[in-house]
């Protein structure tokens, strides 16, 4: 049994007050809670996450999505795109807390439709929109229109750089959520970055509040147009790496 106070305080607020330096309002925390509940509920129908336990999901999805807040806050002002958003991580939590205008890009129509329903039901459509297309297609339509691009669990770093650069405005930032063995990826990304007009800004390693889940936030910034025509044909970035 939960007492009144526990019922009143959103779970997200309790969890996050311990780990996020930014204060999260009760309204924001309620939305974060609602989003997580929605994903866990929809997960019975379509595979959005392998984490079914709510407490684990609070850490591995909500807390994890918000760990890059310092990097996002430091990025230039303007629209943010979350590439391969899946159930909406990290895009929805980041949009809720930062209030940035956000585009969630998700090519799987069923997943994109679920994201749209959540956004409509919670009247978030002024701030968050869903593009049910491939990242490459959005890049053809909205070239250079994003100040920040985020991606978690989508692709290796060199691929992320290639997918992000045509979407970014000059000075715009790619904030990549990475884990584990990033050294190899980072080496290849390092060789590619100039050709893609991207420079390495920094990396931050951290451990989530479960004390064991490692996360690396890698930031790159666009300083020039890429030397080759991007995006390449659909799927090429992911299936035929440039190097
Ligand atoms: N970012 C989410 C989901 C990761 S799974 C999370 O961390 O929980 C990767 C997602 O990217 C899948 O939902 C897949 O459909 C989507 N995706 C993969 N390649 C894509 C592309 N080229 N364009 C748009 N979406 C893509």
Short mmCIF file of C-alpha atoms and ligand atoms in Angstrom, two decimals:
data_model
loop_
_atom_site.label_atom_id
_atom_site.label_comp_id
_atom_site.label_asym_id
_atom_site.label_seq_id
_atom_site.Cartn_x
_atom_site.Cartn_y
_atom_site.Cartn_z
CA UNK A 1 0.00 0.00 0.00
CA UNK A 2 1.22 3.48 -0.82
CA UNK A 3 0.35 6.37 1.44
CA UNK A 4 -1.12 9.65 0.26
CA UNK A 5 2.20 11.43 -0.03
CA UNK A 6 3.66 8.73 -2.23
CA UNK A 7 0.60 8.87 -4.44
CA UNK A 8 0.90 12.64 -4.70
CA UNK A 9 4.58 12.85 -5.63
CA UNK A 10 5.26 11.56 -9.13
CA UNK A 11 7.76 8.69 -9.23
CA UNK A 12 9.95 10.53 -11.70
CA UNK A 13 10.31 13.48 -9.33
CA UNK A 14 11.46 11.23 -6.51
CA UNK A 15 13.93 9.32 -8.63
CA UNK A 16 15.29 12.27 -10.50
CA UNK A 17 15.67 14.67 -7.61
CA UNK A 18 18.55 12.46 -6.50
CA UNK A 19 20.38 12.35 -9.78
CA UNK A 20 19.61 15.28 -12.06
CA UNK A 21 21.06 18.68 -11.24
CA UNK A 22 18.13 20.45 -12.86
CA UNK A 23 14.95 20.82 -10.85
CA UNK A 24 11.99 19.14 -12.44
CA UNK A 25 8.54 20.56 -11.80
CA UNK A 26 5.72 18.35 -10.60
CA UNK A 27 3.95 18.82 -13.92
CA UNK A 28 7.04 17.72 -15.87
CA UNK A 29 7.53 14.72 -13.57
CA UNK A 30 3.91 13.67 -14.06
CA UNK A 31 4.39 13.75 -17.81
CA UNK A 32 7.61 11.75 -17.53
CA UNK A 33 5.77 9.17 -15.42
CA UNK A 34 2.90 9.07 -17.89
CA UNK A 35 5.23 8.55 -20.81
CA UNK A 36 6.99 5.67 -19.08
CA UNK A 37 3.67 4.03 -18.14
CA UNK A 38 2.49 4.44 -21.72
CA UNK A 39 5.61 2.79 -23.14
CA UNK A 40 5.40 -0.12 -20.68
CA UNK A 41 1.72 -0.60 -21.51
CA UNK A 42 2.22 -0.45 -25.30
CA UNK A 43 5.20 -2.76 -24.95
CA UNK A 44 2.75 -5.63 -24.45
CA UNK A 45 1.68 -5.13 -28.08
CA UNK A 46 4.81 -3.96 -29.84
CA UNK A 47 8.41 -4.38 -28.83
CA UNK A 48 9.61 -1.00 -27.56
CA UNK A 49 11.85 -2.05 -24.68
CA UNK A 50 13.26 -5.17 -23.09
CA UNK A 51 12.92 -3.61 -19.64
CA UNK A 52 9.58 -4.47 -18.09
CA UNK A 53 10.26 -3.59 -14.47
CA UNK A 54 9.06 -0.04 -13.79
CA UNK A 55 11.82 0.88 -11.35
CA UNK A 56 14.50 -0.34 -13.74
CA UNK A 57 12.81 1.45 -16.61
CA UNK A 58 12.69 4.67 -14.59
CA UNK A 59 16.48 4.56 -14.39
CA UNK A 60 17.35 3.03 -17.77
CA UNK A 61 14.89 5.14 -19.75
CA UNK A 62 13.91 8.34 -17.92
CA UNK A 63 17.06 9.00 -15.94
CA UNK A 64 19.23 7.85 -18.84
CA UNK A 65 17.39 10.10 -21.31
CA UNK A 66 17.98 13.10 -19.06
CA UNK A 67 21.66 12.55 -18.28
CA UNK A 68 22.65 14.59 -21.33
CA UNK A 69 20.72 17.66 -20.14
CA UNK A 70 23.94 19.63 -19.53
CA UNK A 71 25.09 18.97 -23.12
CA UNK A 72 21.66 19.80 -24.54
CA UNK A 73 21.42 23.01 -22.49
CA UNK A 74 24.83 24.11 -23.80
CA UNK A 75 23.90 23.45 -27.44
CA UNK A 76 22.76 26.30 -29.67
CA UNK A 77 19.12 27.35 -29.40
CA UNK A 78 16.73 25.89 -31.90
CA UNK A 79 14.93 22.70 -32.85
CA UNK A 80 16.06 19.29 -31.66
CA UNK A 81 15.67 16.01 -33.57
CA UNK A 82 15.76 12.61 -31.87
CA UNK A 83 16.84 10.05 -34.46
CA UNK A 84 15.37 6.53 -34.28
CA UNK A 85 13.22 7.52 -31.34
CA UNK A 86 11.50 4.15 -30.78
CA UNK A 87 9.30 4.59 -27.71
CA UNK A 88 10.46 8.21 -27.45
CA UNK A 89 13.85 7.95 -25.71
CA UNK A 90 15.63 10.23 -25.18
CA UNK A 91 13.50 12.69 -27.22
CA UNK A 92 10.31 12.86 -25.16
CA UNK A 93 11.90 13.26 -21.70
CA UNK A 94 14.31 15.86 -23.11
CA UNK A 95 11.49 17.79 -24.79
CA UNK A 96 9.40 17.71 -21.60
CA UNK A 97 12.20 19.12 -19.46
CA UNK A 98 13.98 21.50 -21.86
CA UNK A 99 10.82 22.78 -23.60
CA UNK A 100 12.75 22.71 -26.88
CA UNK A 101 10.76 22.19 -30.03
CA UNK A 102 11.47 18.58 -30.89
CA UNK A 103 11.03 16.25 -33.85
CA UNK A 104 10.96 12.52 -33.17
CA UNK A 105 12.11 10.59 -36.23
CA UNK A 106 10.95 6.99 -36.32
CA UNK A 107 10.72 4.97 -39.54
CA UNK A 108 8.66 2.10 -38.12
CA UNK A 109 5.11 3.30 -38.75
CA UNK A 110 3.57 1.47 -35.79
CA UNK A 111 6.06 2.97 -33.35
CA UNK A 112 5.64 6.44 -34.84
CA UNK A 113 1.86 6.12 -34.57
CA UNK A 114 2.15 5.28 -30.86
CA UNK A 115 4.38 8.30 -30.31
CA UNK A 116 1.79 10.50 -32.06
CA UNK A 117 -1.02 9.18 -29.86
CA UNK A 118 0.91 9.98 -26.68
CA UNK A 119 1.68 13.47 -27.93
CA UNK A 120 -1.94 14.18 -28.88
CA UNK A 121 -3.36 12.73 -25.66
CA UNK A 122 -1.10 14.96 -23.61
CA UNK A 123 -1.49 18.08 -25.76
CA UNK A 124 2.22 18.21 -26.52
CA UNK A 125 1.76 18.78 -30.25
CA UNK A 126 2.81 22.45 -30.05
CA UNK A 127 6.27 21.37 -28.97
CA UNK A 128 6.80 17.81 -30.18
CA UNK A 129 6.14 16.42 -33.64
CA UNK A 130 6.62 12.96 -35.06
CA UNK A 131 8.06 12.21 -38.49
CA UNK A 132 7.24 8.66 -39.52
CA UNK A 133 10.00 8.58 -42.12
CA UNK A 134 13.59 7.51 -42.46
CA UNK A 135 16.18 9.95 -41.13
CA UNK A 136 17.60 10.26 -44.67
CA UNK A 137 14.21 11.40 -45.98
CA UNK A 138 13.81 14.02 -43.29
CA UNK A 139 17.32 15.29 -44.09
CA UNK A 140 16.27 15.84 -47.72
CA UNK A 141 13.21 17.84 -46.63
CA UNK A 142 14.59 19.73 -43.62
CA UNK A 143 18.24 20.23 -44.44
CA UNK A 144 20.17 22.27 -41.87
CA UNK A 145 17.14 22.96 -39.71
CA UNK A 146 18.22 21.46 -36.41
CA UNK A 147 20.35 22.93 -33.64
CA UNK A 148 20.64 19.61 -31.80
CA UNK A 149 20.40 15.99 -32.88
CA UNK A 150 20.22 13.19 -30.32
CA UNK A 151 20.42 9.42 -30.80
CA UNK A 152 20.43 6.45 -28.45
CA UNK A 153 20.84 2.81 -29.45
CA UNK A 154 20.58 3.63 -33.15
CA UNK A 155 23.94 3.07 -34.83
CA UNK A 156 27.72 3.30 -34.40
CA UNK A 157 29.21 6.79 -34.11
CA UNK A 158 30.46 7.08 -37.73
CA UNK A 159 26.92 6.34 -38.93
CA UNK A 160 25.43 8.82 -36.49
CA UNK A 161 27.78 11.52 -37.76
CA UNK A 162 26.75 10.81 -41.34
CA UNK A 163 23.03 10.79 -40.53
CA UNK A 164 23.17 13.89 -38.33
CA UNK A 165 25.30 16.28 -40.38
CA UNK A 166 22.79 17.10 -43.14
CA UNK A 167 20.09 17.84 -40.55
CA UNK A 168 22.25 20.14 -38.45
CA UNK A 169 22.60 23.90 -38.87
CA UNK A 170 26.11 25.35 -38.75
CA UNK A 171 27.27 25.15 -35.13
CA UNK A 172 24.59 22.54 -34.36
CA UNK A 173 25.46 19.62 -32.07
CA UNK A 174 25.16 15.86 -32.25
CA UNK A 175 24.66 14.47 -28.74
CA UNK A 176 25.20 10.71 -28.96
CA UNK A 177 24.26 8.34 -26.14
CA UNK A 178 26.87 5.60 -26.18
CA UNK A 179 27.84 2.75 -23.90
CA UNK A 180 30.48 0.12 -23.60
CA UNK A 181 33.22 -0.24 -26.17
CA UNK A 182 33.17 3.12 -27.95
CA UNK A 183 36.89 3.32 -28.64
CA UNK A 184 36.79 1.53 -32.00
CA UNK A 185 33.78 3.54 -33.15
CA UNK A 186 35.37 6.75 -31.96
CA UNK A 187 38.54 6.02 -33.94
CA UNK A 188 36.61 5.57 -37.17
CA UNK A 189 34.48 8.62 -36.38
CA UNK A 190 37.68 10.57 -35.87
CA UNK A 191 38.89 9.68 -39.36
CA UNK A 192 35.54 10.60 -40.90
CA UNK A 193 34.59 13.71 -39.03
CA UNK A 194 36.36 16.34 -41.17
CA UNK A 195 34.89 14.92 -44.36
CA UNK A 196 31.46 15.21 -42.75
CA UNK A 197 32.06 18.78 -41.52
CA UNK A 198 31.90 17.69 -37.90
CA UNK A 199 34.35 18.29 -35.07
CA UNK A 200 34.68 16.46 -31.77
CA UNK A 201 33.64 18.63 -28.83
CA UNK A 202 33.88 16.30 -25.87
CA UNK A 203 32.90 13.16 -24.07
CA UNK A 204 31.54 12.58 -20.58
CA UNK A 205 31.43 9.21 -18.86
CA UNK A 206 29.00 8.52 -16.08
CA UNK A 207 27.24 5.75 -14.18
CA UNK A 208 23.47 5.77 -13.68
CA UNK A 209 21.98 5.73 -10.19
CA UNK A 210 21.75 1.92 -10.18
CA UNK A 211 25.51 2.10 -9.64
CA UNK A 212 26.33 -0.13 -12.58
CA UNK A 213 24.97 1.10 -15.90
CA UNK A 214 27.67 3.00 -17.75
CA UNK A 215 26.91 5.76 -20.20
CA UNK A 216 29.09 7.89 -22.42
CA UNK A 217 27.81 11.11 -23.87
CA UNK A 218 29.74 12.09 -27.00
CA UNK A 219 29.29 15.52 -28.52
CA UNK A 220 30.23 16.64 -32.05
CA UNK A 221 29.56 19.99 -33.65
CA UNK A 222 29.02 20.93 -37.27
CA UNK A 223 31.61 23.40 -38.52
CA UNK A 224 31.28 23.02 -42.30
CA UNK A 225 29.18 21.41 -45.01
CA UNK A 226 30.11 17.79 -45.67
CA UNK A 227 32.50 17.19 -48.55
CA UNK A 228 30.13 14.77 -50.22
CA UNK A 229 26.46 14.78 -51.09
CA UNK A 230 24.41 13.72 -48.09
CA UNK A 231 22.19 12.02 -47.29
CA UNK A 232 23.14 9.06 -49.43
CA UNK A 233 20.39 6.73 -50.64
CA UNK A 234 18.19 5.24 -47.89
CA UNK A 235 19.98 2.63 -45.85
CA UNK A 236 23.46 3.30 -47.23
CA UNK A 237 24.76 5.05 -44.10
CA UNK A 238 23.76 2.08 -41.98
CA UNK A 239 24.67 -0.71 -44.43
CA UNK A 240 27.61 0.66 -46.42
CA UNK A 241 29.84 2.63 -44.05
CA UNK A 242 31.89 5.39 -45.72
CA UNK A 243 35.10 3.92 -44.27
N1 LIG B 1 16.12 5.52 -29.28
C1 LIG B 1 15.24 4.47 -28.78
C2 LIG B 1 15.04 3.33 -29.77
C3 LIG B 1 16.31 2.61 -30.21
S1 LIG B 1 15.99 1.29 -31.34
C4 LIG B 1 15.79 3.97 -27.45
O1 LIG B 1 16.95 4.21 -27.14
O2 LIG B 1 15.02 3.33 -26.71
C5 LIG B 1 16.36 2.10 -32.90
C6 LIG B 1 15.12 2.69 -33.55
O3 LIG B 1 15.53 3.42 -34.70
C7 LIG B 1 14.11 1.65 -34.04
O4 LIG B 1 12.84 1.98 -33.52
C8 LIG B 1 14.15 1.78 -35.56
O5 LIG B 1 12.87 1.59 -36.15
C9 LIG B 1 14.64 3.21 -35.76
N2 LIG B 1 15.44 3.43 -36.99
C10 LIG B 1 16.51 2.71 -37.41
N3 LIG B 1 17.03 3.24 -38.54
C11 LIG B 1 16.26 4.32 -38.85
C12 LIG B 1 16.29 5.28 -39.91
N4 LIG B 1 17.20 5.23 -40.88
N5 LIG B 1 15.35 6.25 -39.90
C13 LIG B 1 14.42 6.32 -38.91
N6 LIG B 1 14.34 5.43 -37.89
C14 LIG B 1 15.25 4.45 -37.86
#
